[in-house]
PDB file of C-alpha atoms in Angstrom:
ATOM      1  CA  MET A1365      -1.806   6.638 -11.500  1.00 94.00           C
ATOM      2  CA  LEU A1366      -0.911   5.705  -7.961  1.00 97.00           C
ATOM      3  CA  LYS A1367      -0.686   8.520  -5.372  1.00 98.00           C
ATOM      4  CA  LEU A1368       2.562   8.903  -3.584  1.00 98.00           C
ATOM      5  CA  LEU A1369       3.193  10.560  -0.187  1.00 98.00           C
ATOM      6  CA  ILE A1370       6.846  11.399   0.627  1.00 98.00           C
ATOM      7  CA  VAL A1371       7.532  11.820   4.363  1.00 98.00           C
ATOM      8  CA  ASP A1372      11.128  12.902   5.143  1.00 97.00           C
ATOM      9  CA  ASP A1373      12.538  15.668   7.521  1.00 96.00           C
ATOM     10  CA  GLU A1374      15.471  16.296   4.947  1.00 95.00           C
ATOM     11  CA  ASP A1375      14.487  18.911   2.365  1.00 95.00           C
ATOM     12  CA  MET A1376      17.256  17.601   0.035  1.00 94.00           C
ATOM     13  CA  THR A1377      16.027  14.045   0.306  1.00 94.00           C
ATOM     14  CA  ARG A1378      12.415  15.179  -0.568  1.00 95.00           C
ATOM     15  CA  HIS A1379      13.524  17.232  -3.521  1.00 95.00           C
ATOM     16  CA  GLY A1380      15.864  14.427  -4.733  1.00 94.00           C
ATOM     17  CA  LEU A1381      13.270  11.858  -4.638  1.00 95.00           C
ATOM     18  CA  ARG A1382      10.775  14.194  -6.352  1.00 95.00           C
ATOM     19  CA  GLU A1383      13.084  15.301  -9.170  1.00 94.00           C
ATOM     20  CA  TYR A1384      15.092  12.259  -9.851  1.00 94.00           C
ATOM     21  CA  VAL A1385      12.794   9.374  -9.899  1.00 96.00           C
ATOM     22  CA  PRO A1386      10.724   8.949 -13.150  1.00 96.00           C
ATOM     23  CA  TRP A1387       7.441   8.675 -11.290  1.00 97.00           C
ATOM     24  CA  SER A1388       5.257   8.958 -14.392  1.00 96.00           C
ATOM     25  CA  LYS A1389       7.163   6.138 -16.060  1.00 96.00           C
ATOM     26  CA  LEU A1390       6.284   3.906 -13.014  1.00 97.00           C
ATOM     27  CA  GLY A1391       2.510   5.053 -12.940  1.00 97.00           C
ATOM     28  CA  ILE A1392       3.013   7.197  -9.898  1.00 98.00           C
ATOM     29  CA  GLU A1393       2.166  10.874  -9.055  1.00 97.00           C
ATOM     30  CA  VAL A1394       3.907  12.504  -6.149  1.00 97.00           C
ATOM     31  CA  ALA A1395       0.673  13.833  -4.469  1.00 98.00           C
ATOM     32  CA  ALA A1396       2.036  15.245  -1.384  1.00 98.00           C
ATOM     33  CA  GLU A1397       5.069  15.814   0.826  1.00 97.00           C
ATOM     34  CA  ALA A1398       5.663  16.084   4.590  1.00 98.00           C
ATOM     35  CA  SER A1399       8.645  16.915   6.826  1.00 96.00           C
ATOM     36  CA  ASP A1400       7.554  14.752   9.773  1.00 96.00           C
ATOM     37  CA  GLY A1401       4.925  12.127  10.811  1.00 96.00           C
ATOM     38  CA  ILE A1402       2.318  14.588  12.143  1.00 97.00           C
ATOM     39  CA  GLU A1403       2.380  16.507   8.817  1.00 97.00           C
ATOM     40  CA  GLY A1404       2.418  13.255   7.016  1.00 97.00           C
ATOM     41  CA  LEU A1405      -0.777  11.985   8.722  1.00 97.00           C
ATOM     42  CA  GLU A1406      -2.442  15.317   7.768  1.00 97.00           C
ATOM     43  CA  GLN A1407      -1.446  14.697   4.165  1.00 98.00           C
ATOM     44  CA  ALA A1408      -2.462  11.154   4.298  1.00 98.00           C
ATOM     45  CA  GLU A1409      -5.980  11.856   5.448  1.00 97.00           C
ATOM     46  CA  ARG A1410      -6.243  14.465   2.779  1.00 97.00           C
ATOM     47  CA  ILE A1411      -4.958  12.570  -0.194  1.00 97.00           C
ATOM     48  CA  GLN A1412      -5.489   8.902   0.725  1.00 97.00           C
ATOM     49  CA  PRO A1413      -2.171   7.681  -0.761  1.00 98.00           C
ATOM     50  CA  ASP A1414      -1.644   4.336  -2.374  1.00 97.00           C
ATOM     51  CA  LEU A1415       2.124   4.424  -1.589  1.00 97.00           C
ATOM     52  CA  VAL A1416       4.104   6.159   1.069  1.00 98.00           C
ATOM     53  CA  LEU A1417       7.927   6.669   1.237  1.00 97.00           C
ATOM     54  CA  CYS A1418       8.774   7.343   4.773  1.00 95.00           C
ATOM     55  CA  ASP A1419      11.912   8.200   6.734  1.00 94.00           C
ATOM     56  CA  VAL A1420      12.240   6.421  10.115  1.00 92.00           C
ATOM     57  CA  ARG A1421      13.897   8.993  12.286  1.00 91.00           C
ATOM     58  CA  MET A1422      12.011  12.380  12.259  1.00 92.00           C
ATOM     59  CA  PRO A1423      11.278  15.116  14.622  1.00 93.00           C
ATOM     60  CA  ARG A1424       7.919  15.374  16.398  1.00 93.00           C
ATOM     61  CA  MET A1425       6.612  12.011  15.165  1.00 93.00           C
ATOM     62  CA  ASP A1426       8.981   9.315  13.812  1.00 92.00           C
ATOM     63  CA  GLY A1427       8.292   7.020  10.933  1.00 92.00           C
ATOM     64  CA  ILE A1428       7.222   4.082  13.058  1.00 91.00           C
ATOM     65  CA  ALA A1429       4.579   5.896  14.916  1.00 95.00           C
ATOM     66  CA  PHE A1430       3.384   7.498  11.712  1.00 96.00           C
ATOM     67  CA  ALA A1431       3.152   4.127  10.126  1.00 95.00           C
ATOM     68  CA  LYS A1432       1.051   2.840  12.902  1.00 94.00           C
ATOM     69  CA  ARG A1433      -1.352   5.682  12.738  1.00 96.00           C
ATOM     70  CA  LEU A1434      -1.357   5.514   8.874  1.00 96.00           C
ATOM     71  CA  ARG A1435      -2.447   1.795   9.108  1.00 94.00           C
ATOM     72  CA  GLU A1436      -5.474   2.830  11.034  1.00 94.00           C
ATOM     73  CA  ILE A1437      -6.740   5.288   8.570  1.00 93.00           C
ATOM     74  CA  ASN A1438      -5.369   3.700   5.357  1.00 94.00           C
ATOM     75  CA  PRO A1439      -4.711  -0.128   6.129  1.00 92.00           C
ATOM     76  CA  ASP A1440      -4.099  -0.918   2.268  1.00 91.00           C
ATOM     77  CA  CYS A1441      -1.494   1.805   1.661  1.00 94.00           C
ATOM     78  CA  SER A1442       1.942   0.297   0.570  1.00 95.00           C
ATOM     79  CA  LEU A1443       4.690   1.535   2.818  1.00 95.00           C
ATOM     80  CA  ILE A1444       8.410   1.801   1.968  1.00 95.00           C
ATOM     81  CA  PHE A1445      10.782   2.956   4.761  1.00 93.00           C
ATOM     82  CA  ILE A1446      13.940   4.809   4.012  1.00 93.00           C
ATOM     83  CA  SER A1447      16.527   5.474   6.708  1.00 86.00           C
ATOM     84  CA  GLY A1448      20.190   6.124   7.391  1.00 82.00           C
ATOM     85  CA  TYR A1449      19.978   3.800  10.259  1.00 73.00           C
ATOM     86  CA  THR A1450      19.955  -0.139  10.247  1.00 73.00           C
ATOM     87  CA  ASP A1451      18.602  -0.349  13.771  1.00 71.00           C
ATOM     88  CA  ARG A1452      17.335  -3.944  14.460  1.00 73.00           C
ATOM     89  CA  GLU A1453      14.272  -2.452  16.259  1.00 76.00           C
ATOM     90  CA  TYR A1454      13.275  -0.384  13.321  1.00 73.00           C
ATOM     91  CA  LEU A1455      13.475  -3.241  11.023  1.00 76.00           C
ATOM     92  CA  LYS A1456      11.433  -5.385  13.277  1.00 79.00           C
ATOM     93  CA  SER A1457       8.811  -2.566  13.527  1.00 80.00           C
ATOM     94  CA  ALA A1458       8.919  -2.256   9.628  1.00 79.00           C
ATOM     95  CA  ILE A1459       8.196  -5.969   9.332  1.00 78.00           C
ATOM     96  CA  GLN A1460       5.326  -5.769  11.823  1.00 83.00           C
ATOM     97  CA  LEU A1461       3.795  -2.882  10.067  1.00 81.00           C
ATOM     98  CA  LYS A1462       3.890  -4.839   6.761  1.00 85.00           C
ATOM     99  CA  ALA A1463       6.213  -2.590   4.968  1.00 89.00           C
ATOM    100  CA  VAL A1464       7.037  -3.336   1.575  1.00 89.00           C
ATOM    101  CA  ASP A1465      10.780  -2.697   1.927  1.00 90.00           C
ATOM    102  CA  TYR A1466      13.367  -0.856   4.002  1.00 89.00           C
ATOM    103  CA  ILE A1467      15.769   1.092   1.862  1.00 91.00           C
ATOM    104  CA  GLU A1468      19.067   2.407   3.474  1.00 89.00           C
ATOM    105  CA  LYS A1469      20.448   5.998   2.966  1.00 89.00           C
ATOM    106  CA  PRO A1470      22.047   7.187   0.858  1.00 91.00           C
ATOM    107  CA  ILE A1471      19.579   5.913  -1.478  1.00 92.00           C
ATOM    108  CA  GLN A1472      20.640   3.916  -4.541  1.00 93.00           C
ATOM    109  CA  MET A1473      18.243   5.001  -7.236  1.00 93.00           C
ATOM    110  CA  ASP A1474      18.366   1.729  -9.157  1.00 95.00           C
ATOM    111  CA  GLU A1475      17.470  -0.126  -5.913  1.00 95.00           C
ATOM    112  CA  LEU A1476      14.617   2.251  -5.238  1.00 96.00           C
ATOM    113  CA  TYR A1477      13.361   2.004  -8.762  1.00 96.00           C
ATOM    114  CA  GLN A1478      13.334  -1.844  -8.578  1.00 97.00           C
ATOM    115  CA  VAL A1479      11.449  -1.608  -5.298  1.00 96.00           C
ATOM    116  CA  LEU A1480       8.928   0.796  -6.713  1.00 97.00           C
ATOM    117  CA  GLU A1481       8.455  -1.198  -9.949  1.00 96.00           C
ATOM    118  CA  ARG A1482       7.747  -4.303  -7.749  1.00 96.00           C
ATOM    119  CA  THR A1483       5.484  -2.469  -5.372  1.00 96.00           C
ATOM    120  CA  VAL A1484       3.348  -1.114  -8.413  1.00 96.00           C
ATOM    121  CA  GLN A1485       3.144  -4.532  -9.961  1.00 95.00           C
ATOM    122  CA  GLN A1486       2.000  -5.977  -6.593  1.00 93.00           C
ATOM    123  CA  TYR A1487      -0.474  -3.014  -6.178  1.00 92.00           C
ATOM    124  CA  HIS A1488      -2.078  -3.878  -9.444  1.00 92.00           C
ATOM    125  CA  TRP A1489      -2.181  -7.538  -9.025  1.00 94.00           C
ATOM    126  CA  GLU A1490      -3.853  -7.134  -5.497  1.00 89.00           C
ATOM    127  CA  ARG A1491      -6.381  -4.710  -7.021  1.00 86.00           C
ATOM    128  CA  ASN A1492      -7.141  -7.238  -9.846  1.00 87.00           C
ATOM    129  CA  GLN A1493      -7.702 -10.027  -7.388  1.00 85.00           C
ATOM    130  CA  ALA A1494      -9.922  -7.966  -5.255  1.00 77.00           C
ATOM    131  CA  LYS A1495     -12.025  -7.120  -8.425  1.00 80.00           C
ATOM    132  CA  LYS A1496     -12.207 -10.757  -9.330  1.00 80.00           C
ATOM    133  CA  TYR A1497     -13.403 -11.667  -5.859  1.00 79.00           C
ATOM    134  CA  ARG A1498     -16.099  -8.980  -5.935  1.00 81.00           C
ATOM    135  CA  ASP A1499     -17.231  -9.990  -9.445  1.00 71.00           C
ATOM    136  CA  MET A1500     -17.426 -13.584  -8.339  1.00 78.00           C
ATOM    137  CA  HIS A1501     -19.266 -12.537  -5.187  1.00 76.00           C
ATOM    138  CA  ARG A1502     -21.775 -10.509  -7.289  1.00 78.00           C
ATOM    139  CA  THR A1503     -22.344 -13.263  -9.681  1.00 76.00           C
ATOM    140  CA  ILE A1504     -23.032 -15.885  -6.881  1.00 75.00           C
ATOM    141  CA  HIS A1505     -25.440 -13.596  -5.252  1.00 73.00           C
ATOM    142  CA  GLN A1506     -27.219 -12.801  -8.468  1.00 78.00           C
ATOM    143  CA  GLY A1507     -27.533 -16.470  -9.159  1.00 69.00           C
ATOM    144  CA  LEU A1508     -28.640 -17.624  -5.744  1.00 68.00           C
ATOM    145  CA  PRO A1509     -32.403 -17.348  -6.282  1.00 75.00           C
ATOM    146  CA  GLN A1510     -32.215 -19.421  -9.406  1.00 75.00           C
ATOM    147  CA  LEU A1511     -29.928 -21.923  -7.715  1.00 67.00           C
ATOM    148  CA  THR A1512     -32.206 -22.217  -4.706  1.00 72.00           C
ATOM    149  CA  GLY A1513     -35.322 -22.502  -7.053  1.00 72.00           C
ATOM    150  CA  PHE A1514     -33.612 -25.344  -9.011  1.00 75.00           C
ATOM    151  CA  LEU A1515     -32.504 -27.229  -5.886  1.00 70.00           C
ATOM    152  CA  LEU A1516     -35.963 -26.932  -4.295  1.00 69.00           C
ATOM    153  CA  LYS A1517     -37.600 -28.090  -7.588  1.00 74.00           C
ATOM    154  CA  GLN A1518     -35.215 -30.983  -7.623  1.00 73.00           C
ATOM    155  CA  GLY A1519     -35.917 -32.022  -3.971  1.00 69.00           C
ATOM    156  CA  LEU A1520     -39.628 -31.871  -4.603  1.00 63.00           C
ATOM    157  CA  ASN A1521     -39.587 -33.966  -7.733  1.00 70.00           C
ATOM    158  CA  GLU A1522     -37.228 -36.557  -6.392  1.00 67.00           C
ATOM    159  CA  PRO A1523     -37.626 -36.785  -2.600  1.00 59.00           C
ATOM    160  CA  ASP A1524     -35.749 -40.012  -2.258  1.00 59.00           C
ATOM    161  CA  ARG A1525     -32.529 -38.475  -3.424  1.00 54.00           C
ATOM    162  CA  MET A1526     -32.405 -35.854  -0.672  1.00 49.00           C
TER     163      MET A1526
END
């Protein structure tokens, strides 16, 4: 299960997201919630989320400042912004922070579900690719002594070919 952190200053939005999205069907667990960016960072450090749903405009620390700090402590976390505003600067910041998507409020549940579904698939694909890379890297390093010995032996037996 992927761990989700919801960061939004509106209680109703957090409650609605928690209650009306079929999280377990998506393979997601709502691990924590926060009402602003400062509380969000505390929760992010504590739970190390795989996915964050974050409002853009919040008191104390807005979503953009939160996301910049989040990238420092958890660079691989998938980030989806939700906002009642379509401010161009916010959209540009979301792109620069490599957000998965930017969903406008009021949230359309079918749109959110599709974004979440796509994000979960991407998450698993990336983790699978990383595992393949690690396995390949390990295989190469395990076979390096034999390869070096083979090449050295070939070079000693046939010096004209080198």
